[in-house]
Short mmCIF file of C-alpha atoms in Angstrom, two decimals:
data_model
loop_
_atom_site.label_atom_id
_atom_site.label_comp_id
_atom_site.label_asym_id
_atom_site.label_seq_id
_atom_site.Cartn_x
_atom_site.Cartn_y
_atom_site.Cartn_z
CA MET N 4 -16.71 10.61 -5.47
CA GLN N 5 -15.46 11.92 -2.16
CA THR N 6 -16.34 10.45 1.24
CA GLU N 7 -15.05 10.74 4.77
CA LEU N 8 -12.73 7.80 4.10
CA SER N 9 -11.33 9.24 0.87
CA ASP N 10 -10.64 12.50 2.70
CA GLN N 11 -8.93 10.58 5.50
CA LEU N 12 -6.64 8.81 3.04
CA GLY N 13 -6.00 11.89 0.94
CA ILE N 14 -7.46 10.66 -2.35
CA GLU N 15 -9.70 12.46 -4.82
CA HIS N 16 -12.05 9.58 -5.60
CA ALA N 17 -13.25 6.83 -3.26
CA VAL N 18 -12.17 4.18 -5.77
CA PHE N 19 -9.85 1.47 -4.45
CA GLY N 20 -8.21 -0.52 -7.24
CA PHE N 21 -6.83 -3.96 -6.41
CA THR N 22 -4.36 -5.29 -9.00
CA PRO N 23 -1.36 -7.63 -9.22
CA PHE N 24 0.35 -5.16 -11.59
CA PRO N 25 2.48 -2.29 -10.22
CA ALA N 26 1.90 -0.18 -13.35
CA VAL N 27 -1.87 -0.41 -12.87
CA ALA N 28 -1.68 0.38 -9.15
CA ALA N 29 0.48 3.44 -9.83
CA ALA N 30 -1.85 4.65 -12.58
CA ILE N 31 -4.89 4.30 -10.32
CA SER N 32 -3.22 6.39 -7.63
CA ARG N 33 -2.06 9.01 -10.13
CA ALA N 34 -5.61 9.25 -11.50
CA GLY N 35 -6.96 10.14 -8.04
CA GLY N 36 -7.98 6.71 -6.81
CA PHE N 37 -6.17 4.39 -4.40
CA GLY N 38 -4.00 1.70 -6.00
CA VAL N 39 -3.60 -1.52 -4.02
CA LEU N 40 -0.87 -3.93 -5.15
CA GLY N 41 -1.60 -7.63 -4.69
CA ALA N 42 1.40 -9.32 -3.09
CA VAL N 43 0.45 -12.99 -3.32
CA ARG N 44 2.74 -13.69 -6.29
CA TYR N 45 5.84 -12.28 -4.56
CA THR N 46 7.40 -15.33 -2.97
CA ALA N 47 10.85 -13.69 -3.07
CA PRO N 48 11.17 -10.57 -0.87
CA ASP N 49 13.63 -8.96 -3.29
CA ASP N 50 11.04 -9.11 -6.09
CA LEU N 51 8.51 -7.27 -3.94
CA ARG N 52 11.15 -4.72 -2.93
CA ARG N 53 11.99 -4.09 -6.59
CA ASP N 54 8.34 -3.46 -7.50
CA LEU N 55 7.65 -1.30 -4.44
CA ASP N 56 10.70 0.79 -5.39
CA TRP N 57 9.15 1.23 -8.82
CA LEU N 58 5.68 1.94 -7.40
CA ASP N 59 7.05 4.50 -4.99
CA ALA N 60 8.80 6.27 -7.86
CA HIS N 61 5.73 6.33 -10.14
CA THR N 62 2.84 7.38 -7.88
CA GLU N 63 3.85 11.06 -7.79
CA GLY N 64 3.59 11.03 -4.00
CA ARG N 65 0.00 9.78 -4.07
CA PRO N 66 -1.03 7.09 -1.56
CA TYR N 67 -1.08 3.38 -2.34
CA GLY N 68 -1.55 0.14 -0.41
CA LEU N 69 -0.64 -3.54 -0.32
CA ASP N 70 -2.88 -6.61 -0.28
CA VAL N 71 -1.52 -9.80 1.31
CA VAL N 72 -3.00 -13.25 1.81
CA MET N 73 -2.47 -14.30 5.41
CA PRO N 74 -4.46 -16.82 7.46
CA ALA N 75 -5.56 -15.73 10.92
CA ARG N 76 -4.36 -19.03 12.42
CA LYS N 77 -0.88 -20.41 12.05
CA VAL N 78 -0.19 -24.08 11.31
CA GLU N 79 3.05 -24.92 13.07
CA GLY N 80 5.79 -26.98 11.46
CA VAL N 81 4.12 -27.60 8.07
CA THR N 82 6.31 -26.97 5.03
CA GLU N 83 5.44 -26.78 1.35
CA ALA N 84 7.06 -30.21 0.89
CA ASP N 85 4.78 -31.64 3.60
CA VAL N 86 1.75 -30.31 1.75
CA GLU N 87 3.00 -31.61 -1.61
CA ALA N 88 3.27 -35.10 -0.13
CA MET N 89 -0.46 -35.08 0.70
CA ILE N 90 -1.52 -34.84 -2.96
CA PRO N 91 -3.00 -38.17 -4.18
CA GLU N 92 -1.55 -39.78 -7.29
CA GLU N 93 -5.07 -39.97 -8.77
CA HIS N 94 -5.20 -36.17 -8.90
CA ARG N 95 -1.72 -35.88 -10.39
CA ARG N 96 -2.75 -38.33 -13.11
CA PHE N 97 -5.92 -36.34 -13.79
CA VAL N 98 -3.85 -33.20 -14.37
CA ARG N 99 -1.50 -35.04 -16.74
CA ASP N 100 -4.38 -36.56 -18.70
CA THR N 101 -6.25 -33.24 -19.00
CA LEU N 102 -3.16 -31.44 -20.29
CA ALA N 103 -2.40 -34.27 -22.71
CA ALA N 104 -5.96 -34.23 -24.06
CA HIS N 105 -5.47 -30.61 -25.07
CA GLY N 106 -1.90 -31.01 -26.33
CA VAL N 107 -0.34 -28.68 -23.76
CA PRO N 108 3.47 -28.67 -24.19
CA PRO N 109 5.77 -28.75 -21.15
CA LEU N 110 7.56 -25.68 -19.88
CA PRO N 111 10.94 -24.96 -21.48
CA ASP N 112 13.92 -26.63 -19.82
CA GLY N 113 14.96 -24.82 -16.66
CA GLU N 114 11.78 -22.75 -16.43
CA ALA N 115 9.88 -23.20 -13.17
CA ALA N 116 6.17 -22.70 -12.63
CA GLY N 117 5.54 -18.99 -12.35
CA TRP N 118 2.48 -19.32 -10.12
CA ARG N 119 2.74 -21.04 -6.76
CA ILE N 120 0.35 -21.19 -3.86
CA THR N 121 3.25 -20.51 -1.49
CA GLY N 122 2.10 -16.90 -1.38
CA TRP N 123 -0.78 -18.15 0.75
CA MET N 124 1.50 -19.46 3.49
CA GLU N 125 1.81 -17.25 6.54
CA GLN N 126 5.59 -16.98 6.66
CA VAL N 127 5.69 -15.80 3.05
CA ALA N 128 3.19 -13.05 3.88
CA ARG N 129 5.21 -12.07 6.96
CA ASN N 130 8.31 -11.76 4.78
CA GLN N 131 6.31 -9.52 2.46
CA LEU N 132 5.35 -7.31 5.38
CA ASP N 133 8.98 -7.05 6.50
CA VAL N 134 9.62 -5.47 3.12
CA ALA N 135 6.40 -3.46 2.82
CA PHE N 136 6.77 -1.64 6.14
CA ASP N 137 9.98 -0.09 4.80
CA TYR N 138 7.77 1.82 2.35
CA PRO N 139 5.12 4.52 2.89
CA ILE N 140 2.13 2.22 2.29
CA ARG N 141 -1.12 3.83 3.42
CA LEU N 142 -3.23 0.66 3.68
CA LEU N 143 -2.69 -3.01 4.43
CA ALA N 144 -5.46 -5.29 3.17
CA ASN N 145 -5.82 -9.01 3.82
CA ALA N 146 -7.76 -11.15 1.37
CA LEU N 147 -8.29 -13.96 3.90
CA GLY N 148 -10.04 -11.81 6.47
CA SER N 149 -8.46 -10.60 9.68
CA PRO N 150 -4.69 -11.14 9.83
CA PRO N 151 -3.06 -12.31 13.08
CA ALA N 152 -3.39 -9.84 15.96
CA ASP N 153 0.33 -9.02 16.03
CA VAL N 154 0.17 -7.99 12.36
CA VAL N 155 -2.72 -5.61 13.06
CA THR N 156 -0.74 -4.14 15.97
CA ARG N 157 2.38 -3.80 13.86
CA ALA N 158 0.47 -1.93 11.15
CA HIS N 159 -1.24 0.36 13.64
CA GLU N 160 2.10 1.20 15.27
CA ARG N 161 3.16 2.54 11.87
CA GLY N 162 -0.07 4.45 11.35
CA VAL N 163 -1.23 2.06 8.62
CA PRO N 164 -4.96 1.18 8.64
CA VAL N 165 -5.89 -2.45 8.04
CA ALA N 166 -8.66 -3.65 5.75
CA ALA N 167 -10.15 -7.13 5.53
CA LEU N 168 -12.53 -8.74 3.08
CA ALA N 169 -15.84 -10.14 4.34
CA GLY N 170 -18.52 -12.19 2.60
CA SER N 171 -21.11 -11.94 5.36
CA ALA N 172 -22.13 -9.69 8.25
CA ARG N 173 -20.88 -12.37 10.65
CA HIS N 174 -17.41 -12.23 9.11
CA ALA N 175 -17.51 -8.43 9.22
CA ARG N 176 -18.27 -8.38 12.95
CA LYS N 177 -15.29 -10.68 13.56
CA HIS N 178 -13.09 -8.23 11.68
CA ARG N 179 -14.38 -5.33 13.76
CA ASP N 180 -13.69 -7.25 16.98
CA ALA N 181 -10.16 -8.02 15.72
CA GLY N 182 -9.36 -4.30 15.40
CA ILE N 183 -9.77 -4.02 11.63
CA ASP N 184 -10.20 -0.41 10.43
CA ILE N 185 -11.97 -0.92 7.07
CA VAL N 186 -14.23 -3.78 5.99
CA VAL N 187 -14.49 -4.71 2.31
CA ALA N 188 -17.93 -6.23 1.70
CA GLN N 189 -17.19 -8.58 -1.18
CA GLY N 190 -20.29 -9.88 -2.93
CA TYR N 191 -20.96 -13.06 -4.87
CA GLU N 192 -20.34 -11.32 -8.21
CA ALA N 193 -16.69 -10.61 -7.44
CA GLY N 194 -13.71 -12.25 -9.10
CA GLY N 195 -11.52 -14.58 -7.07
CA HIS N 196 -12.56 -16.06 -3.74
CA THR N 197 -16.07 -15.01 -2.89
CA GLY N 198 -19.04 -16.09 -0.81
CA GLU N 199 -22.72 -16.65 -1.49
CA ILE N 200 -24.31 -13.22 -0.88
CA ALA N 201 -24.75 -10.65 -3.65
CA THR N 202 -23.25 -7.18 -3.28
CA MET N 203 -26.62 -5.39 -3.25
CA VAL N 204 -27.69 -7.45 -0.23
CA LEU N 205 -24.32 -7.76 1.49
CA THR N 206 -23.24 -4.11 1.52
CA PRO N 207 -26.03 -2.66 3.72
CA GLU N 208 -25.87 -5.71 6.02
CA VAL N 209 -22.16 -5.16 6.61
CA VAL N 210 -22.58 -1.39 6.98
CA GLU N 211 -25.13 -1.94 9.74
CA ALA N 212 -23.11 -4.72 11.37
CA VAL N 213 -19.89 -2.75 11.85
CA ALA N 214 -21.04 0.88 12.07
CA PRO N 215 -19.32 3.31 12.41
CA LEU N 216 -16.39 1.51 10.72
CA PRO N 217 -16.06 2.45 7.03
CA VAL N 218 -17.13 -0.18 4.50
CA LEU N 219 -16.06 -0.58 0.88
CA ALA N 220 -18.40 -2.33 -1.54
CA ALA N 221 -16.86 -4.95 -3.84
CA GLY N 222 -18.17 -7.33 -6.45
CA GLY N 223 -19.82 -6.58 -9.78
CA ILE N 224 -18.93 -2.88 -9.71
CA GLY N 225 -17.66 -1.37 -12.94
CA SER N 226 -19.59 1.84 -13.54
CA GLY N 227 -20.06 5.18 -11.86
CA ALA N 228 -23.75 4.44 -11.35
CA GLN N 229 -22.84 1.30 -9.43
CA ILE N 230 -20.45 3.29 -7.24
CA ALA N 231 -23.26 5.77 -6.56
CA ALA N 232 -25.48 2.84 -5.60
CA ALA N 233 -22.79 1.52 -3.25
CA LEU N 234 -22.53 4.89 -1.51
CA ALA N 235 -26.32 5.07 -1.28
CA LEU N 236 -26.21 1.70 0.51
CA GLY N 237 -23.87 3.17 3.12
CA ALA N 238 -20.46 2.26 1.74
CA GLN N 239 -17.68 4.85 1.80
CA GLY N 240 -16.10 3.70 -1.43
CA ALA N 241 -15.81 0.91 -3.96
CA TRP N 242 -13.18 -1.81 -4.22
CA LEU N 243 -12.62 -2.76 -7.87
CA GLY N 244 -10.39 -5.55 -9.16
CA SER N 245 -11.53 -7.20 -12.37
CA LEU N 246 -12.06 -3.95 -14.26
CA TRP N 247 -8.31 -3.26 -14.47
CA LEU N 248 -7.41 -6.54 -16.20
CA THR N 249 -8.07 -5.13 -19.67
CA THR N 250 -6.38 -1.79 -19.14
CA THR N 251 -3.41 -1.00 -21.33
CA GLU N 252 -1.17 -0.85 -18.24
CA ALA N 253 -2.02 -4.43 -17.21
CA GLU N 254 0.77 -6.96 -17.72
CA LEU N 255 -1.19 -10.04 -18.72
CA HIS N 256 1.42 -10.88 -21.41
CA SER N 257 -1.25 -12.96 -23.14
CA PRO N 258 -3.08 -11.62 -26.19
CA ALA N 259 -5.25 -14.75 -26.17
CA LEU N 260 -6.38 -14.15 -22.59
CA THR N 261 -7.08 -10.49 -23.29
CA ARG N 262 -9.22 -11.50 -26.28
CA LYS N 263 -11.16 -13.94 -24.11
CA LEU N 264 -11.80 -11.31 -21.45
CA LEU N 265 -12.98 -8.73 -23.99
CA ALA N 266 -15.32 -11.26 -25.62
CA ALA N 267 -16.77 -12.68 -22.39
CA GLY N 268 -20.23 -11.82 -21.15
CA SER N 269 -21.36 -11.55 -17.55
CA GLY N 270 -22.59 -15.14 -17.71
CA ASP N 271 -19.22 -16.54 -18.78
CA THR N 272 -17.75 -16.87 -15.29
CA VAL N 273 -18.11 -19.67 -12.76
CA ARG N 274 -17.33 -20.17 -9.08
CA SER N 275 -14.98 -23.11 -9.13
CA ARG N 276 -12.49 -24.76 -6.79
CA ALA N 277 -10.26 -25.64 -9.75
CA LEU N 278 -7.60 -23.02 -9.06
CA THR N 279 -7.01 -23.00 -5.31
CA GLY N 280 -9.39 -25.46 -3.68
CA LYS N 281 -11.77 -22.74 -2.46
CA PRO N 282 -14.65 -21.35 -4.53
CA ALA N 283 -13.19 -18.62 -6.73
CA ARG N 284 -14.98 -16.83 -9.56
CA GLN N 285 -13.09 -17.10 -12.84
CA LEU N 286 -13.62 -17.43 -16.56
CA ARG N 287 -15.39 -20.65 -17.38
CA THR N 288 -13.04 -22.81 -19.46
CA ALA N 289 -12.48 -26.42 -20.40
CA TRP N 290 -10.15 -26.51 -17.36
CA THR N 291 -12.86 -25.49 -14.88
CA ASP N 292 -15.35 -27.80 -16.60
CA ALA N 293 -12.97 -30.74 -16.20
CA TRP N 294 -12.52 -30.12 -12.49
CA ASP N 295 -16.23 -29.54 -11.89
CA ASP N 296 -17.22 -32.70 -13.79
CA THR N 297 -18.52 -35.32 -11.35
CA ALA N 298 -16.79 -38.01 -13.42
CA GLY N 299 -13.41 -36.66 -12.32
CA PRO N 300 -11.71 -36.77 -8.92
CA GLY N 301 -12.81 -33.23 -8.02
CA PRO N 302 -10.61 -30.47 -6.60
CA LEU N 303 -8.57 -30.94 -3.45
CA PRO N 304 -8.94 -28.56 -0.48
CA MET N 305 -6.72 -25.50 -0.15
CA PRO N 306 -3.70 -25.42 -0.27
CA LEU N 307 -3.35 -28.85 -1.93
CA GLN N 308 -5.18 -27.86 -5.11
CA GLY N 309 -3.02 -24.79 -5.67
CA LEU N 310 0.18 -26.79 -5.37
CA LEU N 311 -1.22 -29.53 -7.58
CA VAL N 312 -2.13 -27.27 -10.51
CA ALA N 313 0.69 -24.69 -10.28
CA GLU N 314 2.81 -26.10 -13.08
CA ALA N 315 -0.23 -26.91 -15.20
CA VAL N 316 -1.52 -23.34 -14.96
CA SER N 317 1.91 -22.02 -15.94
CA ARG N 318 2.04 -24.34 -18.96
CA ILE N 319 -1.44 -23.30 -20.08
CA GLN N 320 -0.54 -19.62 -19.76
CA LYS N 321 2.92 -19.99 -21.33
CA HIS N 322 1.57 -21.68 -24.44
CA GLU N 323 -1.76 -19.80 -24.51
CA VAL N 324 -3.87 -22.94 -24.86
CA GLU N 325 -7.14 -21.09 -25.39
CA PRO N 326 -9.69 -23.77 -24.39
CA LEU N 327 -8.00 -24.07 -20.97
CA LEU N 328 -6.83 -20.46 -20.61
CA GLY N 329 -8.57 -18.48 -17.88
CA THR N 330 -8.13 -16.11 -14.97
CA PRO N 331 -10.00 -15.02 -11.86
CA VAL N 332 -12.50 -12.37 -12.93
CA GLY N 333 -15.89 -11.18 -11.75
CA GLN N 334 -19.23 -10.95 -13.50
CA ILE N 335 -18.40 -7.37 -14.42
CA VAL N 336 -16.33 -8.88 -17.26
CA GLY N 337 -19.37 -8.29 -19.48
CA ARG N 338 -18.64 -4.54 -19.34
CA MET N 339 -14.97 -5.01 -20.24
CA THR N 340 -15.31 -4.75 -24.01
CA GLU N 341 -12.24 -2.74 -25.01
CA GLU N 342 -8.71 -2.01 -23.83
CA ARG N 343 -8.50 1.39 -22.15
CA ARG N 344 -5.98 3.36 -20.13
CA VAL N 345 -6.51 3.44 -16.37
CA GLN N 346 -7.05 7.20 -16.57
CA ASP N 347 -9.85 6.68 -19.12
CA VAL N 348 -11.51 4.09 -16.86
CA LEU N 349 -11.41 6.53 -13.91
CA ASP N 350 -12.76 9.33 -16.07
CA ASP N 351 -15.64 7.12 -17.19
CA LEU N 352 -16.38 6.15 -13.58
CA THR N 353 -16.48 9.77 -12.42
CA ARG N 354 -18.70 10.88 -15.31
CA GLY N 355 -21.07 7.99 -14.71
CA PHE N 356 -21.16 8.80 -11.00
CA GLU N 357 -22.06 12.42 -11.72
CA ARG N 358 -24.88 11.39 -14.07
CA ALA N 359 -26.26 8.95 -11.51
CA VAL N 360 -26.19 11.53 -8.72
CA ASP N 361 -27.93 14.05 -11.00
CA ARG N 362 -30.70 11.52 -11.71
CA ILE N 363 -31.22 10.87 -8.02
CA ASN N 364 -31.23 14.59 -7.26
CA ARG N 365 -33.91 15.15 -9.90
CA ILE N 366 -36.01 12.39 -8.38
CA ALA N 367 -35.51 13.85 -4.90
CA ARG N 368 -36.56 17.32 -6.06
CA ARG N 369 -39.64 15.91 -7.79
CA SER N 370 -40.53 13.93 -4.67
CA GLY N 371 -40.06 17.03 -2.52
CA THR N 372 -42.61 19.02 -4.51
CA SER N 373 -45.25 16.29 -4.82
#
């Protein structure tokens, strides 16, 4: 699975693995892919530095990247406390009532919410970059599209290419005009924040819109045949995220959540605003149903919703309250039926890719002789 982009980055397979877990990112890189560590949960720079130290020591010199969440426009003078104050009491009461209806215990004394939306604030991302640029990262990706122009310049000055996710050809052209080096065409099937256009339609549209920039296909990809299809559509690689959640290296720390992921079918996800305030594909649960019910107050816009539900999400995860327990994940969850090592997942992808290419070659030879 080699392309011009994989050659440029020095990787064996054009498989880019996004993950919040350093052990998974390192394993992807060691297996010949390109591990990309998600930084959104690192609100303390020292925590990111600790994990990048570990990642650097466990990739065997293979390349890896970092994914941040940074808005293109800065909102001056707005603090997290200012945002908290905007949350209506009606919504706070709805959270309390929903948790009480399912008997969710509080967090232990002294334990703070482990998931905060502060990772979405620009200054937090800039602090992450201050740390990251001390390390030999080979790619900087931004989940919210093009980062601010000075960030792109700063990365380029260090020889680091910049990638940005796009849900439409229009978004992709904006990224190209902003100096982005790689566009990730993220289809409707993807886990997390995603748009309305399916990967099969989106990928060739984005390829044509930004040519000759390299494009990675994302969303609903979990087999070698699907990677072959992405390359046939003009992509130079595949960006995979959900597939790694059930690997043995993943640090979900929740047997109940792992069981739910392994049991879920491709129809068991939903695009909901329940987690962050923007449509994000995730497991459908009693929590998402409650927020999507028209009888309730409905989710708040980003970033209010993320701040509102932060403690609730931590309580649900801490106590593994199964009806409410979920996670961002794409429709590819239907293929995630057993726990496997990252290396085994990569091996399966490469074998499937080879079989798919052989099938196409046989068809091409038959067509050439007819």
